[in-house]
Amino acid sequence: MTKVTVLGAGAMGSAICNPLVKAGWDVHLWGTWLDDHLIDAIDAGEPHPRTGAIISPQVTTYRSADLEKALEGAHVVILAVASVGVPKITEMALNGMSAAESVWLTSKGFNPDSEGTIELLPTTLRRIASNAGKSLPHIVAVAGPVKANECANGEPTATIFGCRDLSVAQKYAQQASTEHYRIEVTDDEAGVEICAPMKNVYAISLGIADGLEEASGNPHHNLKAATFTQAVKEMSVLGQAMGAKPETAFGLAGVGDLEVTGLSGRNKVYGLRLGRGEAPDDALAEMERMEQTVEGVPAARYAKELVKQLEITEEQVPLFFAIDRILAGGIEDVKEEIAQAVLPRP
């Protein structure tokens, strides 16, 4: 039986445990020092506080002090913490990760190195391991349209595994698939990893369209559709600049993930607040007060540096530049800002 250790007991970390149990894996879940109340709920058989889902009692749980024990003998290690915590958790878990057969990454985001160069998360993992004189096994980027609560509850879910070695992605896709958790594979690690954080950024603009409707009483479906289309194009542009395949953004990693995030994710809700007229900082502070992380905001900051780094112009990604200006504050007419970025040029 394959032993998998999931690092991070949040929404996605806990959710992926259930299909892996159904697939016959020996599943272990480690919670960080921020996850004690989540582990409490799981151990008590109560709904997970962030997803409302019951996590299988077959999952073995561990507290933050038991990281080494949780990693012992793990064939697969899944990194499922917020992107800001990826470097620290990687350093802490490096021995177990380097001894595993594969490392899976559900975390979504960017990371700056010591010189400020923006990296995709797999690059960060490999750099940390190299600096410590270690090497990592094959990394599998796990992304796509996966809402944690639906995944945990066994609802039909399509995800995508991206690995530089396609045979590795195929192997684990076959072993982890269940009746309702199905996996597409690709060797385009970079494409999957650029779409993962950028869909959070672009989902903010989709939420703005919904907020405009709430504020005015008038639907803005045309604007939202044009925004969605432009967002996908721009994810493809950014991906290609990072060496990705252009078509990856038009599949589960891009279109699929943007669709589900634009329907109900926290980034969409944040955008909705902006569309209703709330100031960016005020809306973010209120969501943080409710313990709702809006990963699209820090991702946008890093993406701004990445765009400069790649010498991508506003003409190539006008929607991203519009979102950046809105998040900076001071844009009174957010509808016009988005519209001029996504409507076809005369």
mmCIF file of C-alpha atoms in Angstrom:
data_model
loop_
_atom_site.group_PDB
_atom_site.id
_atom_site.type_symbol
_atom_site.label_atom_id
_atom_site.label_comp_id
_atom_site.label_asym_id
_atom_site.label_seq_id
_atom_site.Cartn_x
_atom_site.Cartn_y
_atom_site.Cartn_z
ATOM 1 C CA MET A 1 0.000 0.000 0.000
ATOM 2 C CA THR A 2 1.375 3.403 -1.004
ATOM 3 C CA LYS A 3 1.899 5.713 1.962
ATOM 4 C CA VAL A 4 1.203 9.376 1.271
ATOM 5 C CA THR A 5 1.830 12.183 3.733
ATOM 6 C CA VAL A 6 -0.052 15.433 3.198
ATOM 7 C CA LEU A 7 1.564 18.528 4.692
ATOM 8 C CA GLY A 8 -1.098 21.060 5.640
ATOM 9 C CA ALA A 9 -4.540 20.298 7.076
ATOM 10 C CA GLY A 10 -6.333 23.209 5.444
ATOM 11 C CA ALA A 11 -9.113 22.968 2.893
ATOM 12 C CA MET A 12 -7.213 21.379 0.017
ATOM 13 C CA GLY A 13 -4.793 19.347 2.105
ATOM 14 C CA SER A 14 -7.602 17.646 3.993
ATOM 15 C CA ALA A 15 -9.826 17.327 0.931
ATOM 16 C CA ILE A 16 -7.355 15.370 -1.183
ATOM 17 C CA CYS A 17 -7.138 12.780 1.586
ATOM 18 C CA ASN A 18 -10.616 11.411 0.883
ATOM 19 C CA PRO A 19 -10.165 10.368 -2.766
ATOM 20 C CA LEU A 20 -6.741 8.929 -1.944
ATOM 21 C CA VAL A 21 -8.314 6.787 0.789
ATOM 22 C CA LYS A 22 -10.920 5.600 -1.734
ATOM 23 C CA ALA A 23 -8.106 4.785 -4.167
ATOM 24 C CA GLY A 24 -6.606 2.476 -1.546
ATOM 25 C CA TRP A 25 -3.709 4.610 -0.327
ATOM 26 C CA ASP A 26 -2.380 4.728 3.242
ATOM 27 C CA VAL A 27 -3.070 8.414 3.974
ATOM 28 C CA HIS A 28 -1.365 10.517 6.665
ATOM 29 C CA LEU A 29 -2.184 14.182 7.326
ATOM 30 C CA TRP A 30 0.131 16.568 9.159
ATOM 31 C CA GLY A 31 -1.112 19.901 10.441
ATOM 32 C CA THR A 32 1.061 22.978 10.881
ATOM 33 C CA TRP A 33 1.136 25.009 14.099
ATOM 34 C CA LEU A 34 -1.821 26.940 12.655
ATOM 35 C CA ASP A 35 -3.907 23.806 12.100
ATOM 36 C CA ASP A 36 -4.559 22.482 15.611
ATOM 37 C CA HIS A 37 -8.265 23.353 15.533
ATOM 38 C CA LEU A 38 -8.576 21.679 12.128
ATOM 39 C CA ILE A 39 -6.941 18.486 13.378
ATOM 40 C CA ASP A 40 -9.224 18.629 16.446
ATOM 41 C CA ALA A 41 -12.299 18.612 14.204
ATOM 42 C CA ILE A 42 -10.982 15.784 12.023
ATOM 43 C CA ASP A 43 -10.089 13.636 15.030
ATOM 44 C CA ALA A 44 -13.526 14.231 16.541
ATOM 45 C CA GLY A 45 -15.251 13.159 13.321
ATOM 46 C CA GLU A 46 -16.705 16.629 12.906
ATOM 47 C CA PRO A 47 -17.007 18.550 9.626
ATOM 48 C CA HIS A 48 -13.806 20.287 8.589
ATOM 49 C CA PRO A 49 -14.157 23.938 9.673
ATOM 50 C CA ARG A 50 -13.212 25.276 6.225
ATOM 51 C CA THR A 51 -15.035 22.858 3.937
ATOM 52 C CA GLY A 52 -17.844 21.379 6.001
ATOM 53 C CA ALA A 53 -16.739 17.923 4.828
ATOM 54 C CA ILE A 54 -16.110 14.871 6.976
ATOM 55 C CA ILE A 55 -12.575 13.583 6.500
ATOM 56 C CA SER A 56 -12.253 9.800 6.358
ATOM 57 C CA PRO A 57 -11.506 8.193 9.742
ATOM 58 C CA GLN A 58 -8.916 6.090 7.897
ATOM 59 C CA VAL A 59 -6.676 9.170 7.672
ATOM 60 C CA THR A 60 -3.917 9.204 10.313
ATOM 61 C CA THR A 61 -3.420 12.715 11.718
ATOM 62 C CA TYR A 62 -0.358 14.385 13.241
ATOM 63 C CA ARG A 63 0.284 17.618 15.118
ATOM 64 C CA SER A 64 2.964 20.117 14.179
ATOM 65 C CA ALA A 65 5.566 18.621 16.542
ATOM 66 C CA ASP A 66 5.263 15.227 14.843
ATOM 67 C CA LEU A 67 6.487 16.145 11.356
ATOM 68 C CA GLU A 68 9.321 13.615 11.320
ATOM 69 C CA LYS A 69 6.991 10.832 12.411
ATOM 70 C CA ALA A 70 4.415 11.815 9.792
ATOM 71 C CA LEU A 71 7.002 11.672 7.010
ATOM 72 C CA GLU A 72 8.572 8.375 8.045
ATOM 73 C CA GLY A 73 8.375 5.898 5.172
ATOM 74 C CA ALA A 74 6.279 8.165 2.933
ATOM 75 C CA HIS A 75 6.347 7.176 -0.739
ATOM 76 C CA VAL A 76 4.609 10.413 -1.765
ATOM 77 C CA VAL A 77 4.676 13.767 0.024
ATOM 78 C CA ILE A 78 2.002 16.340 -0.838
ATOM 79 C CA LEU A 79 2.762 19.972 -0.061
ATOM 80 C CA ALA A 80 -0.599 21.631 0.575
ATOM 81 C CA VAL A 81 0.136 24.775 2.583
ATOM 82 C CA ALA A 82 -0.494 28.376 1.543
ATOM 83 C CA SER A 83 2.132 29.577 -0.927
ATOM 84 C CA VAL A 84 3.687 31.948 1.623
ATOM 85 C CA GLY A 85 4.531 28.957 3.807
ATOM 86 C CA VAL A 86 6.045 26.790 1.084
ATOM 87 C CA PRO A 87 9.719 27.740 1.641
ATOM 88 C CA LYS A 88 9.619 27.211 5.409
ATOM 89 C CA ILE A 89 7.709 23.922 5.286
ATOM 90 C CA THR A 90 9.985 22.661 2.511
ATOM 91 C CA GLU A 91 13.040 23.361 4.656
ATOM 92 C CA MET A 92 11.445 21.610 7.630
ATOM 93 C CA ALA A 93 10.336 18.566 5.646
ATOM 94 C CA LEU A 94 13.302 18.319 3.290
ATOM 95 C CA ASN A 95 14.639 15.019 4.617
ATOM 96 C CA GLY A 96 11.316 13.276 4.154
ATOM 97 C CA MET A 97 10.655 14.911 0.800
ATOM 98 C CA SER A 98 14.045 13.964 -0.613
ATOM 99 C CA ALA A 99 13.575 10.349 0.531
ATOM 100 C CA ALA A 100 10.148 10.024 -1.124
ATOM 101 C CA GLU A 101 9.453 8.695 -4.607
ATOM 102 C CA SER A 102 7.534 11.819 -5.597
ATOM 103 C CA VAL A 103 6.549 15.225 -4.250
ATOM 104 C CA TRP A 104 3.130 16.583 -5.196
ATOM 105 C CA LEU A 105 2.377 20.282 -5.029
ATOM 106 C CA THR A 106 -1.155 21.607 -4.555
ATOM 107 C CA SER A 107 0.066 24.989 -3.237
ATOM 108 C CA LYS A 108 -0.539 27.799 -5.719
ATOM 109 C CA GLY A 109 1.614 30.893 -5.964
ATOM 110 C CA PHE A 110 4.953 32.481 -6.754
ATOM 111 C CA ASN A 111 8.057 32.905 -4.641
ATOM 112 C CA PRO A 112 10.914 35.437 -4.819
ATOM 113 C CA ASP A 113 14.448 34.173 -4.323
ATOM 114 C CA SER A 114 17.033 36.052 -2.270
ATOM 115 C CA GLU A 115 17.723 38.407 -5.162
ATOM 116 C CA GLY A 116 14.056 39.126 -5.818
ATOM 117 C CA THR A 117 13.733 36.964 -8.912
ATOM 118 C CA ILE A 118 10.210 35.539 -9.089
ATOM 119 C CA GLU A 119 10.081 31.753 -9.282
ATOM 120 C CA LEU A 120 7.420 29.142 -9.870
ATOM 121 C CA LEU A 121 7.039 26.990 -6.761
ATOM 122 C CA PRO A 122 8.697 23.832 -8.167
ATOM 123 C CA THR A 123 11.780 25.958 -8.887
ATOM 124 C CA THR A 124 11.738 27.141 -5.276
ATOM 125 C CA LEU A 125 11.555 23.565 -3.991
ATOM 126 C CA ARG A 126 14.461 22.451 -6.149
ATOM 127 C CA ARG A 127 16.558 25.474 -5.182
ATOM 128 C CA ILE A 128 16.007 24.912 -1.454
ATOM 129 C CA ALA A 129 16.943 21.262 -1.804
ATOM 130 C CA SER A 130 20.056 22.073 -3.858
ATOM 131 C CA ASN A 131 21.225 24.677 -1.334
ATOM 132 C CA ALA A 132 20.968 22.014 1.361
ATOM 133 C CA GLY A 133 22.977 19.524 -0.689
ATOM 134 C CA LYS A 134 19.952 17.353 -1.414
ATOM 135 C CA SER A 135 17.890 16.493 -4.461
ATOM 136 C CA LEU A 136 14.155 16.031 -4.803
ATOM 137 C CA PRO A 137 12.330 13.241 -6.622
ATOM 138 C CA HIS A 138 9.927 13.997 -9.457
ATOM 139 C CA ILE A 139 7.602 16.907 -8.654
ATOM 140 C CA VAL A 140 3.962 16.617 -9.705
ATOM 141 C CA ALA A 141 2.041 19.889 -9.997
ATOM 142 C CA VAL A 142 -1.571 19.232 -8.989
ATOM 143 C CA ALA A 143 -4.102 21.806 -10.171
ATOM 144 C CA GLY A 144 -7.286 22.299 -12.159
ATOM 145 C CA PRO A 145 -10.916 22.995 -11.227
ATOM 146 C CA VAL A 146 -10.996 21.405 -7.768
ATOM 147 C CA LYS A 147 -13.190 22.969 -5.092
ATOM 148 C CA ALA A 148 -12.011 21.423 -1.846
ATOM 149 C CA ASN A 149 -15.468 20.794 -0.374
ATOM 150 C CA GLU A 150 -16.732 18.997 -3.496
ATOM 151 C CA CYS A 151 -13.553 16.932 -3.777
ATOM 152 C CA ALA A 152 -13.787 15.888 -0.132
ATOM 153 C CA ASN A 153 -17.472 15.010 -0.482
ATOM 154 C CA GLY A 154 -16.850 12.728 -3.457
ATOM 155 C CA GLU A 155 -18.507 14.900 -6.081
ATOM 156 C CA PRO A 156 -17.324 14.442 -9.704
ATOM 157 C CA THR A 157 -13.962 16.199 -9.955
ATOM 158 C CA ALA A 158 -11.434 16.566 -12.773
ATOM 159 C CA THR A 159 -7.883 17.528 -11.854
ATOM 160 C CA ILE A 160 -4.605 17.702 -13.761
ATOM 161 C CA PHE A 161 -1.197 16.309 -12.850
ATOM 162 C CA GLY A 162 1.750 18.081 -14.462
ATOM 163 C CA CYS A 163 5.205 16.507 -14.346
ATOM 164 C CA ARG A 164 8.275 16.963 -16.533
ATOM 165 C CA ASP A 165 8.357 13.177 -16.813
ATOM 166 C CA LEU A 166 4.986 12.314 -18.329
ATOM 167 C CA SER A 167 5.280 8.659 -17.308
ATOM 168 C CA VAL A 168 5.372 9.714 -13.634
ATOM 169 C CA ALA A 169 2.174 11.743 -14.005
ATOM 170 C CA GLN A 170 0.546 8.807 -15.807
ATOM 171 C CA LYS A 171 1.592 6.368 -13.096
ATOM 172 C CA TYR A 172 0.100 8.398 -10.261
ATOM 173 C CA ALA A 173 -2.986 9.359 -12.251
ATOM 174 C CA GLN A 174 -3.741 5.681 -12.656
ATOM 175 C CA GLN A 175 -3.081 4.884 -9.006
ATOM 176 C CA ALA A 176 -4.999 7.840 -7.526
ATOM 177 C CA SER A 177 -8.085 7.899 -9.748
ATOM 178 C CA THR A 178 -11.449 6.882 -8.343
ATOM 179 C CA GLU A 179 -14.950 6.726 -9.756
ATOM 180 C CA HIS A 180 -15.460 10.460 -9.231
ATOM 181 C CA TYR A 181 -11.872 11.777 -8.887
ATOM 182 C CA ARG A 182 -10.318 11.621 -12.349
ATOM 183 C CA ILE A 183 -6.951 12.908 -13.463
ATOM 184 C CA GLU A 184 -5.647 14.332 -16.727
ATOM 185 C CA VAL A 185 -1.881 14.353 -17.273
ATOM 186 C CA THR A 186 0.627 16.641 -18.965
ATOM 187 C CA ASP A 187 4.374 17.122 -19.073
ATOM 188 C CA ASP A 188 3.869 20.905 -18.990
ATOM 189 C CA GLU A 189 4.825 21.606 -15.378
ATOM 190 C CA ALA A 190 5.395 25.310 -16.093
ATOM 191 C CA GLY A 191 2.005 25.733 -17.759
ATOM 192 C CA VAL A 192 0.151 24.174 -14.851
ATOM 193 C CA GLU A 193 2.131 26.205 -12.336
ATOM 194 C CA ILE A 194 1.627 29.590 -14.052
ATOM 195 C CA CYS A 195 -2.132 29.050 -14.381
ATOM 196 C CA ALA A 196 -2.515 27.994 -10.731
ATOM 197 C CA PRO A 197 -1.783 31.425 -9.176
ATOM 198 C CA MET A 198 -2.805 33.575 -12.153
ATOM 199 C CA LYS A 199 -6.324 32.199 -12.227
ATOM 200 C CA ASN A 200 -6.681 33.613 -8.697
ATOM 201 C CA VAL A 201 -5.597 37.028 -9.963
ATOM 202 C CA TYR A 202 -7.952 36.975 -12.924
ATOM 203 C CA ALA A 203 -10.854 35.652 -10.820
ATOM 204 C CA ILE A 204 -10.801 39.020 -9.041
ATOM 205 C CA SER A 205 -11.801 40.709 -12.308
ATOM 206 C CA LEU A 206 -14.634 38.198 -12.805
ATOM 207 C CA GLY A 207 -15.877 39.028 -9.327
ATOM 208 C CA ILE A 208 -15.821 42.725 -10.197
ATOM 209 C CA ALA A 209 -18.370 42.072 -12.952
ATOM 210 C CA ASP A 210 -20.642 40.326 -10.432
ATOM 211 C CA GLY A 211 -20.209 43.188 -7.976
ATOM 212 C CA LEU A 212 -21.177 45.715 -10.649
ATOM 213 C CA GLU A 213 -24.420 43.794 -11.117
ATOM 214 C CA GLU A 214 -25.134 43.815 -7.386
ATOM 215 C CA ALA A 215 -24.431 47.529 -7.150
ATOM 216 C CA SER A 216 -26.462 48.592 -10.171
ATOM 217 C CA GLY A 217 -29.108 45.909 -10.487
ATOM 218 C CA ASN A 218 -28.051 45.464 -14.099
ATOM 219 C CA PRO A 219 -26.339 42.287 -15.324
ATOM 220 C CA HIS A 220 -22.820 42.555 -16.699
ATOM 221 C CA HIS A 221 -22.659 39.135 -18.341
ATOM 222 C CA ASN A 222 -21.159 40.458 -21.563
ATOM 223 C CA LEU A 223 -18.358 42.146 -19.663
ATOM 224 C CA LYS A 224 -17.725 39.035 -17.589
ATOM 225 C CA ALA A 225 -17.554 36.831 -20.702
ATOM 226 C CA ALA A 226 -15.105 39.172 -22.405
ATOM 227 C CA THR A 227 -13.049 39.325 -19.216
ATOM 228 C CA PHE A 228 -12.971 35.537 -18.934
ATOM 229 C CA THR A 229 -11.811 35.186 -22.528
ATOM 230 C CA GLN A 230 -9.067 37.781 -22.142
ATOM 231 C CA ALA A 231 -7.889 36.196 -18.889
ATOM 232 C CA VAL A 232 -7.376 32.838 -20.564
ATOM 233 C CA LYS A 233 -5.458 34.455 -23.433
ATOM 234 C CA GLU A 234 -3.188 36.228 -20.968
ATOM 235 C CA MET A 235 -2.513 33.075 -18.947
ATOM 236 C CA SER A 236 -1.352 31.490 -22.204
ATOM 237 C CA VAL A 237 0.882 34.481 -22.976
ATOM 238 C CA LEU A 238 2.459 34.372 -19.513
ATOM 239 C CA GLY A 239 2.869 30.619 -19.678
ATOM 240 C CA GLN A 240 4.629 30.721 -23.032
ATOM 241 C CA ALA A 241 7.025 33.348 -21.691
ATOM 242 C CA MET A 242 7.935 30.814 -18.988
ATOM 243 C CA GLY A 243 8.425 28.016 -21.499
ATOM 244 C CA ALA A 244 4.938 26.520 -21.225
ATOM 245 C CA LYS A 245 2.811 25.059 -23.975
ATOM 246 C CA PRO A 246 0.284 27.628 -25.296
ATOM 247 C CA GLU A 247 -2.618 25.178 -25.106
ATOM 248 C CA THR A 248 -2.293 24.401 -21.393
ATOM 249 C CA ALA A 249 -4.177 27.565 -20.441
ATOM 250 C CA PHE A 250 -7.108 26.429 -22.589
ATOM 251 C CA GLY A 251 -7.631 23.207 -20.640
ATOM 252 C CA LEU A 252 -8.291 22.154 -17.048
ATOM 253 C CA ALA A 253 -5.343 24.119 -15.622
ATOM 254 C CA GLY A 254 -6.519 27.421 -17.107
ATOM 255 C CA VAL A 255 -10.094 27.544 -18.383
ATOM 256 C CA GLY A 256 -11.314 24.906 -15.931
ATOM 257 C CA ASP A 257 -9.696 26.365 -12.834
ATOM 258 C CA LEU A 258 -10.647 29.932 -13.743
ATOM 259 C CA GLU A 259 -14.261 28.906 -14.280
ATOM 260 C CA VAL A 260 -14.657 27.297 -10.864
ATOM 261 C CA THR A 261 -12.751 30.068 -9.066
ATOM 262 C CA GLY A 262 -14.750 32.748 -10.854
ATOM 263 C CA LEU A 263 -17.993 31.134 -9.724
ATOM 264 C CA SER A 264 -17.444 30.865 -5.989
ATOM 265 C CA GLY A 265 -13.848 31.284 -4.845
ATOM 266 C CA ARG A 266 -12.574 33.788 -2.298
ATOM 267 C CA ASN A 267 -10.776 35.740 -5.012
ATOM 268 C CA LYS A 268 -14.068 36.147 -6.843
ATOM 269 C CA VAL A 269 -15.747 37.299 -3.615
ATOM 270 C CA TYR A 270 -13.000 39.863 -3.115
ATOM 271 C CA GLY A 271 -13.554 41.152 -6.644
ATOM 272 C CA LEU A 272 -17.283 41.290 -6.007
ATOM 273 C CA ARG A 273 -16.624 43.624 -3.099
ATOM 274 C CA LEU A 274 -14.557 45.870 -5.362
ATOM 275 C CA GLY A 275 -17.312 45.893 -7.965
ATOM 276 C CA ARG A 276 -19.795 46.958 -5.292
ATOM 277 C CA GLY A 277 -17.613 49.951 -4.551
ATOM 278 C CA GLU A 278 -15.456 48.876 -1.611
ATOM 279 C CA ALA A 279 -11.858 50.118 -1.482
ATOM 280 C CA PRO A 280 -9.281 47.353 -2.139
ATOM 281 C CA ASP A 281 -7.588 47.611 1.271
ATOM 282 C CA ASP A 282 -10.890 47.753 3.164
ATOM 283 C CA ALA A 283 -12.299 44.740 1.338
ATOM 284 C CA LEU A 284 -9.140 42.738 1.953
ATOM 285 C CA ALA A 285 -9.034 43.635 5.642
ATOM 286 C CA GLU A 286 -12.637 42.510 6.107
ATOM 287 C CA MET A 287 -11.997 39.169 4.424
ATOM 288 C CA GLU A 288 -8.868 38.613 6.488
ATOM 289 C CA ARG A 289 -10.908 39.358 9.606
ATOM 290 C CA MET A 290 -13.163 36.462 8.578
ATOM 291 C CA GLU A 291 -10.081 34.237 8.018
ATOM 292 C CA GLN A 292 -10.656 34.214 4.252
ATOM 293 C CA THR A 293 -7.304 34.239 2.458
ATOM 294 C CA VAL A 294 -7.337 36.040 -0.898
ATOM 295 C CA GLU A 295 -4.298 34.516 -2.588
ATOM 296 C CA GLY A 296 -4.861 36.523 -5.770
ATOM 297 C CA VAL A 297 -3.663 39.709 -4.058
ATOM 298 C CA PRO A 298 -0.102 38.621 -3.181
ATOM 299 C CA ALA A 299 0.009 36.631 -6.421
ATOM 300 C CA ALA A 300 -0.723 39.850 -8.330
ATOM 301 C CA ARG A 301 2.151 41.627 -6.578
ATOM 302 C CA TYR A 302 4.580 38.879 -7.532
ATOM 303 C CA ALA A 303 3.123 38.646 -11.027
ATOM 304 C CA LYS A 304 3.809 42.353 -11.512
ATOM 305 C CA GLU A 305 7.487 41.706 -10.878
ATOM 306 C CA LEU A 306 7.379 38.594 -13.056
ATOM 307 C CA VAL A 307 5.903 40.583 -15.950
ATOM 308 C CA LYS A 308 8.772 43.057 -15.654
ATOM 309 C CA GLN A 309 11.241 40.205 -15.386
ATOM 310 C CA LEU A 310 9.903 38.646 -18.605
ATOM 311 C CA GLU A 311 9.639 42.033 -20.351
ATOM 312 C CA ILE A 312 5.954 41.488 -21.109
ATOM 313 C CA THR A 313 4.147 44.672 -22.169
ATOM 314 C CA GLU A 314 0.714 46.024 -21.289
ATOM 315 C CA GLU A 315 -0.307 45.492 -24.892
ATOM 316 C CA GLN A 316 0.229 41.752 -24.373
ATOM 317 C CA VAL A 317 -1.612 41.481 -21.017
ATOM 318 C CA PRO A 318 -3.872 44.545 -20.687
ATOM 319 C CA LEU A 319 -6.262 42.889 -18.231
ATOM 320 C CA PHE A 320 -3.472 42.108 -15.800
ATOM 321 C CA PHE A 321 -2.301 45.724 -15.860
ATOM 322 C CA ALA A 322 -5.882 46.901 -15.241
ATOM 323 C CA ILE A 323 -6.223 44.564 -12.248
ATOM 324 C CA ASP A 324 -2.893 45.788 -10.890
ATOM 325 C CA ARG A 325 -4.043 49.421 -11.058
ATOM 326 C CA ILE A 326 -7.345 48.573 -9.368
ATOM 327 C CA LEU A 327 -5.632 46.718 -6.521
ATOM 328 C CA ALA A 328 -3.297 49.678 -5.999
ATOM 329 C CA GLY A 329 -6.346 51.847 -5.234
ATOM 330 C CA GLY A 330 -7.470 55.156 -6.629
ATOM 331 C CA ILE A 331 -9.424 53.805 -9.622
ATOM 332 C CA GLU A 332 -12.914 55.285 -9.280
ATOM 333 C CA ASP A 333 -14.528 53.579 -12.291
ATOM 334 C CA VAL A 334 -13.509 49.927 -12.110
ATOM 335 C CA LYS A 335 -16.026 48.976 -14.812
ATOM 336 C CA GLU A 336 -14.406 51.262 -17.348
ATOM 337 C CA GLU A 337 -10.932 50.111 -16.316
ATOM 338 C CA ILE A 338 -11.810 46.462 -16.954
ATOM 339 C CA ALA A 339 -13.863 47.204 -20.064
ATOM 340 C CA GLN A 340 -11.058 49.037 -21.839
ATOM 341 C CA ALA A 341 -8.739 46.141 -21.095
ATOM 342 C CA VAL A 342 -10.968 43.358 -22.444
ATOM 343 C CA LEU A 343 -13.085 44.848 -25.241
ATOM 344 C CA PRO A 344 -11.663 44.408 -28.757
ATOM 345 C CA ARG A 345 -9.636 47.351 -29.980
ATOM 346 C CA PRO A 346 -11.409 49.558 -32.567
#
